[in-house]
XYZ file of C-alpha atoms in Angstrom:
549
model
C 0.000 0.000 0.000
C 1.428 3.357 -1.013
C 0.681 6.285 1.236
C 1.885 9.802 1.813
C 0.877 11.408 5.108
C -0.576 14.874 5.015
C 2.353 17.214 5.448
C 2.207 19.772 8.227
C 1.615 23.451 7.981
C 4.834 25.383 7.485
C 7.868 23.522 8.735
C 5.991 20.786 10.608
C 5.453 17.173 9.646
C 3.774 14.150 11.228
C 5.479 11.451 9.140
C 7.431 10.247 12.178
C 6.735 10.138 15.893
C 9.527 12.643 16.512
C 8.063 15.053 13.977
C 4.589 14.692 15.448
C 5.901 15.398 18.953
C 7.710 18.524 17.745
C 4.550 19.781 16.071
C 2.474 19.134 19.211
C 4.993 20.962 21.391
C 4.773 24.021 19.137
C 0.982 23.864 19.246
C 0.897 23.542 23.028
C 3.218 26.537 23.436
C 1.118 28.734 21.116
C -2.197 27.683 22.672
C -0.771 28.331 26.125
C 0.070 31.928 25.211
C -3.531 32.563 24.164
C -5.372 30.592 26.831
C -7.647 33.484 27.989
C -8.977 33.852 24.430
C -9.388 30.080 24.123
C -11.336 29.761 27.361
C -13.607 32.751 26.745
C -17.269 31.918 26.313
C -19.352 34.238 24.176
C -22.324 34.136 26.571
C -20.209 36.157 29.019
C -18.990 38.619 26.384
C -20.726 41.687 27.821
C -20.767 40.569 31.449
C -16.992 40.029 31.574
C -16.064 42.711 28.989
C -14.239 40.076 26.983
C -13.134 42.424 24.222
C -10.608 43.670 26.770
C -8.886 40.255 26.625
C -7.643 41.194 23.161
C -5.019 43.775 22.271
C -6.890 47.097 21.994
C -5.070 47.952 18.758
C -6.275 44.668 17.215
C -9.887 45.277 18.163
C -9.823 48.879 16.991
C -8.453 47.718 13.648
C -10.785 44.739 13.178
C -14.001 46.541 14.130
C -13.502 48.733 11.035
C -12.819 45.792 8.735
C -15.436 44.644 6.225
C -17.081 41.375 7.191
C -15.491 39.670 4.178
C -12.015 40.263 5.667
C -13.097 38.957 9.061
C -14.384 35.739 7.497
C -11.019 35.059 5.888
C -9.089 35.627 9.113
C -9.505 32.041 10.460
C -8.078 30.782 7.149
C -4.885 32.774 7.674
C -5.644 35.739 5.401
C -4.245 39.065 6.643
C -4.316 42.659 5.414
C -1.181 44.768 5.010
C -2.583 47.614 7.101
C -3.185 45.369 10.132
C -0.836 45.748 13.126
C 2.285 43.622 12.764
C 1.477 41.663 15.926
C -1.994 40.791 14.612
C -0.579 39.604 11.294
C 1.963 37.492 13.165
C -0.765 35.933 15.313
C -2.916 34.964 12.314
C -0.046 33.656 10.175
C 1.556 31.701 13.015
C -1.763 30.113 13.882
C -2.319 29.077 10.289
C 1.196 27.620 9.986
C 0.418 25.240 12.857
C -2.814 23.860 11.375
C -2.722 20.550 9.544
C -3.555 21.062 5.846
C -7.130 19.993 5.206
C -7.509 20.344 1.442
C -9.000 17.119 0.125
C -6.547 14.680 -1.460
C -7.405 12.173 -4.138
C -7.867 8.700 -2.592
C -5.517 7.366 -5.294
C -2.613 9.093 -3.512
C -3.365 6.812 -0.567
C -4.211 3.564 -2.360
C -3.306 3.643 -6.071
C -5.945 1.153 -7.252
C -8.873 2.674 -5.351
C -12.011 3.365 -7.361
C -14.593 5.792 -5.983
C -17.970 4.481 -7.122
C -20.820 6.938 -7.535
C -23.704 5.928 -5.272
C -26.952 5.423 -7.161
C -30.289 6.934 -6.210
C -31.437 3.861 -4.299
C -28.404 3.708 -2.024
C -28.347 7.494 -1.728
C -31.980 7.760 -0.648
C -32.193 9.943 2.446
C -28.662 11.308 2.067
C -27.932 14.988 1.548
C -25.041 16.046 -0.697
C -22.644 16.162 2.271
C -23.456 12.612 3.383
C -23.288 11.270 -0.169
C -19.847 12.858 -0.637
C -18.624 11.315 2.618
C -20.033 7.848 1.974
C -18.693 7.619 -1.580
C -15.142 8.527 -0.575
C -15.012 6.635 2.714
C -16.547 3.433 1.344
C -14.073 3.362 -1.541
C -11.083 3.790 0.774
C -12.333 1.209 3.292
C -12.844 -1.298 0.482
C -9.386 -0.681 -1.004
C -7.606 -0.939 2.357
C -9.573 -4.043 3.361
C -8.525 -5.657 0.089
C -4.863 -4.681 0.482
C -4.538 -5.983 4.048
C -6.697 -9.064 3.666
C -9.484 -8.005 6.032
C -12.616 -10.072 5.425
C -15.197 -8.164 7.466
C -15.853 -4.482 8.061
C -17.042 -3.306 11.471
C -18.900 0.013 11.080
C -18.628 1.692 14.486
C -21.311 4.258 15.292
C -23.186 3.220 12.161
C -26.224 5.455 12.596
C -28.813 4.660 9.926
C -26.412 2.360 8.134
C -25.457 4.452 5.106
C -21.802 3.401 5.128
C -22.604 -0.215 6.026
C -25.060 -0.518 3.144
C -22.705 1.069 0.620
C -19.999 -1.407 1.626
C -22.436 -4.349 1.503
C -24.184 -3.659 -1.771
C -21.711 -1.611 -3.786
C -18.543 -3.457 -2.707
C -19.968 -6.836 -1.570
C -18.200 -6.713 1.807
C -19.581 -8.434 4.922
C -20.390 -5.698 7.460
C -21.257 -5.592 11.144
C -22.939 -2.286 12.044
C -22.641 -1.255 15.701
C -24.718 1.572 17.130
C -26.115 2.508 20.542
C -29.611 3.136 19.174
C -31.980 0.212 18.651
C -34.064 2.540 16.481
C -31.064 3.056 14.192
C -30.661 -0.725 13.986
C -34.307 -1.115 12.935
C -33.948 1.621 10.323
C -30.730 0.045 9.030
C -32.377 -3.373 8.675
C -35.505 -2.063 6.967
C -33.544 0.159 4.622
C -31.129 -2.667 3.749
C -33.997 -5.000 2.870
C -35.464 -2.436 0.475
C -32.071 -1.921 -1.157
C -31.543 -5.681 -1.382
C -34.770 -6.098 -3.361
C -33.661 -3.423 -5.801
C -30.226 -5.005 -6.320
C -31.741 -8.488 -6.630
C -34.060 -7.269 -9.388
C -31.078 -5.803 -11.274
C -28.876 -8.902 -11.054
C -28.564 -10.831 -14.307
C -26.130 -13.368 -12.921
C -26.596 -15.121 -9.615
C -25.041 -12.932 -6.927
C -24.892 -13.360 -3.173
C -26.590 -10.335 -1.628
C -26.234 -9.824 2.096
C -27.412 -7.147 4.462
C -25.296 -5.702 7.274
C -25.568 -7.463 10.615
C -26.704 -4.963 13.251
C -25.547 -4.887 16.843
C -27.068 -2.547 19.407
C -24.583 -1.712 22.123
C -23.663 1.222 24.334
C -19.888 1.218 23.932
C -18.622 2.267 27.347
C -14.971 1.341 26.823
C -12.536 -0.125 24.320
C -12.969 -3.502 26.053
C -16.701 -3.344 25.365
C -16.118 -2.522 21.709
C -13.522 -5.288 21.324
C -15.702 -7.932 22.968
C -18.819 -7.038 20.979
C -16.897 -6.808 17.716
C -15.209 -10.184 18.055
C -18.325 -11.903 19.359
C -20.405 -10.608 16.451
C -17.851 -11.626 13.850
C -16.343 -14.895 15.059
C -19.093 -17.297 13.957
C -20.434 -17.691 10.428
C -18.999 -14.332 9.510
C -19.580 -14.885 5.816
C -23.285 -15.565 6.258
C -24.749 -12.344 7.529
C -28.093 -12.272 9.264
C -30.076 -9.545 10.929
C -29.182 -9.524 14.562
C -29.560 -7.116 17.447
C -27.665 -7.579 20.679
C -27.616 -5.634 23.897
C -24.427 -5.024 25.816
C -24.266 -3.125 29.072
C -21.177 -4.492 30.809
C -18.446 -1.936 31.341
C -15.632 -4.459 31.324
C -16.583 -7.611 29.418
C -13.943 -10.237 28.824
C -12.397 -10.019 25.373
C -12.872 -13.352 23.566
C -9.775 -15.366 22.733
C -8.640 -15.396 19.145
C -9.752 -18.541 17.338
C -9.432 -19.958 13.854
C -13.061 -18.946 13.214
C -12.313 -15.307 14.027
C -12.183 -13.308 10.794
C -9.671 -10.605 10.022
C -11.355 -7.247 10.468
C -11.161 -3.606 9.479
C -12.720 -0.976 11.739
C -14.453 1.948 10.036
C -16.152 4.946 11.580
C -17.764 7.975 9.981
C -17.931 10.751 12.551
C -18.029 8.370 15.499
C -18.709 10.766 18.363
C -16.455 11.587 21.269
C -14.677 8.627 22.852
C -16.052 6.185 20.285
C -13.357 7.211 17.791
C -10.724 6.872 20.523
C -11.937 3.405 21.533
C -11.591 2.313 17.910
C -7.888 3.174 18.036
C -7.385 1.199 21.244
C -9.190 -1.844 19.835
C -7.075 -1.672 16.684
C -3.921 -1.813 18.788
C -5.146 -4.483 21.224
C -6.829 -7.007 18.893
C -4.744 -9.009 16.459
C -7.845 -9.754 14.358
C -8.187 -6.048 13.511
C -5.854 -5.536 10.570
C -6.721 -1.938 9.665
C -8.583 1.169 10.758
C -10.231 4.084 8.969
C -11.686 6.583 11.438
C -13.124 10.060 10.919
C -13.784 11.572 14.334
C -16.337 14.106 15.477
C -17.790 15.882 18.513
C -14.583 16.733 20.356
C -16.734 18.443 22.990
C -17.996 14.985 24.022
C -14.504 13.606 24.627
C -13.678 12.556 28.151
C -10.541 14.311 29.347
C -7.934 13.227 31.852
C -7.859 15.707 34.722
C -4.717 14.003 36.005
C -6.613 12.451 38.868
C -6.375 8.760 39.659
C -9.222 7.132 37.727
C -9.913 3.644 36.415
C -11.040 4.816 32.994
C -9.000 5.567 29.902
C -9.795 9.124 28.816
C -10.485 10.185 25.259
C -7.844 12.897 25.655
C -4.911 12.785 25.935
C -3.982 9.426 24.410
C -0.282 9.632 23.604
C 2.493 9.501 26.163
C 3.896 12.807 24.927
C 0.554 14.611 25.335
C 0.152 13.228 28.838
C 3.608 14.490 29.766
C 2.840 17.958 28.407
C -0.127 18.223 30.809
C -2.027 20.453 28.383
C -5.592 20.611 29.704
C -8.264 21.657 27.229
C -11.665 21.572 28.906
C -15.081 21.525 27.260
C -15.094 25.154 26.093
C -11.810 24.708 24.231
C -12.854 21.321 22.823
C -16.047 23.017 21.575
C -13.836 25.453 19.699
C -12.096 22.549 17.931
C -15.312 22.003 15.975
C -14.986 25.393 14.230
C -14.270 25.258 10.504
C -12.245 27.966 8.781
C -13.500 26.677 5.424
C -17.125 27.027 6.471
C -16.527 30.528 7.817
C -14.957 31.556 4.528
C -17.941 30.309 2.510
C -20.722 31.957 4.555
C -22.847 34.663 2.984
C -22.847 38.185 4.396
C -26.447 37.908 5.638
C -25.789 34.642 7.474
C -22.631 36.018 9.084
C -24.328 39.177 10.343
C -27.142 37.068 11.750
C -24.609 34.834 13.512
C -22.962 37.861 15.085
C -26.346 39.267 16.132
C -27.407 35.998 17.754
C -24.142 35.903 19.735
C -24.876 39.458 20.875
C -28.448 38.514 21.849
C -27.235 35.535 23.872
C -24.584 37.622 25.644
C -27.142 40.364 26.393
C -29.587 37.712 27.607
C -26.945 36.662 30.116
C -26.976 40.236 31.421
C -30.740 39.920 31.919
C -30.235 36.725 33.914
C -27.443 38.312 35.969
C -29.638 41.273 36.898
C -33.051 39.696 37.393
C -32.459 35.949 37.876
C -28.955 35.597 39.385
C -29.669 32.177 40.862
C -30.501 30.874 37.374
C -27.440 32.565 35.862
C -25.131 30.748 38.273
C -26.347 27.407 36.896
C -24.886 28.193 33.423
C -28.219 27.413 31.776
C -28.674 26.128 28.256
C -31.582 27.551 26.286
C -31.441 25.069 23.426
C -30.922 25.716 19.735
C -33.145 28.784 19.500
C -30.343 30.708 17.788
C -30.777 28.613 14.641
C -34.542 29.032 14.768
C -34.104 32.781 15.170
C -31.760 32.951 12.178
C -34.256 31.040 10.021
C -37.064 33.323 11.179
C -34.965 36.384 10.459
C -34.033 35.139 7.000
C -37.713 34.798 6.154
C -38.372 38.329 7.359
C -35.434 39.670 5.382
C -36.745 38.088 2.193
C -40.324 39.226 2.809
C -39.411 42.811 3.606
C -36.406 43.369 1.333
C -38.290 45.299 -1.337
C -40.148 47.376 1.212
C -36.992 48.146 3.165
C -35.276 49.562 0.080
C -37.970 52.234 -0.033
C -37.997 53.127 3.653
C -34.370 52.962 4.753
C -34.342 56.593 5.864
C -37.559 56.544 7.899
C -37.683 56.474 11.693
C -39.275 53.735 13.734
C -42.353 55.824 14.432
C -42.831 56.527 10.717
C -42.470 52.837 9.976
C -45.217 52.060 12.416
C -47.516 54.726 10.987
C -47.039 53.361 7.476
C -47.671 49.791 8.708
C -44.393 48.603 7.186
C -42.517 45.734 8.843
C -45.066 45.852 11.681
C -44.076 42.494 13.207
C -40.660 43.857 14.136
C -41.568 47.435 15.023
C -44.700 46.796 17.079
C -42.829 44.423 19.378
C -40.314 47.202 20.066
C -42.529 50.201 20.612
C -45.459 48.536 22.358
C -45.347 49.776 25.923
C -41.975 51.497 25.456
C -41.794 55.201 24.666
C -38.580 55.130 22.660
C -39.137 58.462 20.954
C -38.839 58.951 17.197
C -35.100 59.606 17.197
C -34.037 57.417 20.105
C -32.834 54.430 18.105
C -32.396 54.071 14.377
C -35.028 51.767 12.896
C -32.373 49.082 12.226
C -31.593 49.050 15.922
C -35.322 48.924 16.607
C -35.477 45.694 14.656
C -32.460 44.320 16.495
C -34.013 45.188 19.827
C -37.222 43.469 18.733
C -35.262 40.312 17.933
C -33.389 40.559 21.236
C -36.706 40.905 23.072
C -38.116 37.837 21.289
C -34.921 35.921 22.040
C -35.107 36.919 25.711
C -38.777 36.082 26.180
C -38.234 32.703 24.552
C -35.187 32.015 26.715
C -36.934 33.034 29.922
C -39.844 30.798 28.988
C -37.559 27.818 28.409
C -35.913 28.372 31.791
C -39.218 28.805 33.614
C -38.385 32.362 34.678
C -40.794 35.245 35.119
C -41.204 38.192 32.782
C -39.123 41.363 32.525
C -40.557 44.756 31.561
C -39.830 46.065 28.076
C -38.218 49.205 29.476
C -35.786 47.119 31.508
C -34.857 45.054 28.458
C -34.362 48.228 26.432
C -32.093 49.632 29.128
C -29.895 46.517 29.042
C -29.822 46.451 25.249
C -28.827 50.115 24.985
C -26.089 49.522 27.557
C -24.431 46.691 25.607
C -25.201 47.742 22.042
C -22.134 50.047 21.636
C -19.875 47.045 22.324
C -21.687 44.622 20.042
C -19.450 45.703 17.149
C -16.621 43.817 18.880
C -18.485 40.496 18.763
C -17.532 39.704 15.154
C -13.797 40.424 15.478
C -13.620 38.600 18.810
C -15.386 35.517 17.472
C -13.192 35.389 14.356
C -10.020 35.579 16.452
C -11.268 32.681 18.576
C -12.299 30.776 15.451
C -8.723 31.084 14.168
C -7.599 29.028 17.175
C -10.187 26.273 16.667
C -8.326 24.409 13.897
C -5.194 24.398 16.097
C -7.073 22.615 18.872
C -8.434 20.068 16.398
C -4.930 19.585 14.980
C -3.557 18.908 18.468
C -6.291 16.338 19.200
C -5.719 14.587 15.859
C -1.941 14.551 16.304
C -2.399 13.098 19.798
C -4.347 10.188 18.284
C -1.815 9.724 15.515
C 1.092 9.777 17.961
C -0.654 7.158 20.112
C -0.456 4.830 17.110
C 3.082 5.886 16.223
C 4.184 5.089 19.783
C 3.107 1.450 19.466
C 5.702 -0.423 17.420
C 7.275 -0.599 14.005
C 4.613 -3.019 12.775
C 1.894 -0.351 12.758
C 1.689 2.214 9.958
C -0.514 5.241 10.604
C -1.248 8.589 8.993
C -3.701 11.456 8.808
C -5.417 11.861 5.463
C -7.785 14.653 4.278
C -10.496 12.413 2.861
C -13.343 14.884 2.330
C -13.804 18.366 0.932
C -13.672 20.472 4.135
C -16.169 23.026 2.799
C -18.739 20.211 2.579
C -17.599 18.153 5.560
C -15.662 20.166 8.183
C -14.535 17.017 10.047
C -12.647 15.824 6.997
C -9.474 14.255 8.424
C -9.293 10.464 8.575
C -6.911 8.524 10.778
C -5.881 5.529 8.705
C -3.772 2.709 10.115
C -2.849 -0.823 9.181
C -0.645 -3.552 10.581
C 2.432 -4.629 8.667
C 3.305 -8.272 8.303
C 6.274 -9.540 10.311
C 8.319 -10.200 7.182
C 7.522 -6.954 5.431
C 8.359 -3.337 6.054
C 5.446 -2.011 3.971
C 1.876 -3.019 3.378
């Protein structure tokens, strides 16, 4: 098997364990210098005056920048007129990020063929999922063939898209493991429908099998190993529908037998520790010949707090990372899910709405601090209402765009009199004597959205009401600083890919620390603008008498 690891940003490389360690040390040093920015949470932006965490010259410069320039900042794009220290920050950060531009699978496995998934297999998939399944299934098939693996174990299989592509398009036996019994039922039903379609198309006699399903809450790598080997060891070439339950935290791993097939583990966005447990099973089980894992949900990773525990944490994994004692925490791991490519591709309207929603949430925190301090101390979550608000606002923008072009220069009171955009304006002025020149009508609309956001949030938290005048007072107090939200968020977003790079390198180094018979690399398998979690950890075991697979 020919393979070229993704080269590092700038002068860094992860082709060897020593190179990976050097890269991680540089990352840890840079992240350590900017820890206050990393740990900042946007909900406390106004309460803690977080713009003061950033160099005042940077913020003064960035608040004047067009939104288009801000969106390119996380990708490493700088402007000549920016302060030298700001340019250095952005460029250094970008030099430490692992390159994520998609590579052709043929550069990994020369004879790989990426089959286009037909409409039957692709039913229910969006363009992102179809892109992921086509590329991942082709690579899993090629690597399974090259290392002699007979069965694929799809870990965190969800509704079975990958498992079914491997079964029907590549005729590979598959065991699909997922924690949801509902997902198992969907996988089975969907596979049976696909099987009928393929059977009707077959001219020659062809063995068609459906993925075997296993329902299991994977609580540890031991659980995953035991369930995997138990599901595969008997009659592994004759797949049947099967659902098992597994709740033991530490089941005994079955002994290797002649009936145990050689396996390849595959995972498409296996959440949190599930991706980590795959790596540990790959190392521990001789039956597992290869691994293709695309991780996800770094915020759900367990993290070693350097206390004496009996569990193996999801982070850190490698000896070098453990020695560095770099602690991330949930807020920083959340940041690892940011995508510079996605930021760069957002439209102006969507970006401004994102910034506004961050401002609303931070101002809402001020409401809680003032009127419901006991609730504020609980760090409450108010759900995904930000997305709902953005969708609602988009509809209003479309509906009122033509009208707004005609009335841009009118005051809020005039808008109300002319019955234009009444949904927004009425909610602002009802019961609040703002005066005709108090706030520009655009700010009236923003206050209306903030009020709706606040009332919804208070309702979700079971809190009482707050008078309109009080909300207006809070909004007017924070509004002058809301222009810092965009620059602040973009600076934080520039650090997100560094955190993800460190987590990925930690996993890679864990494999590199094993022995010379394991080959491992990071490979950009997907287009990151379509699939932000695009990096696959790919590993295979070398034969004793061979130095390459």
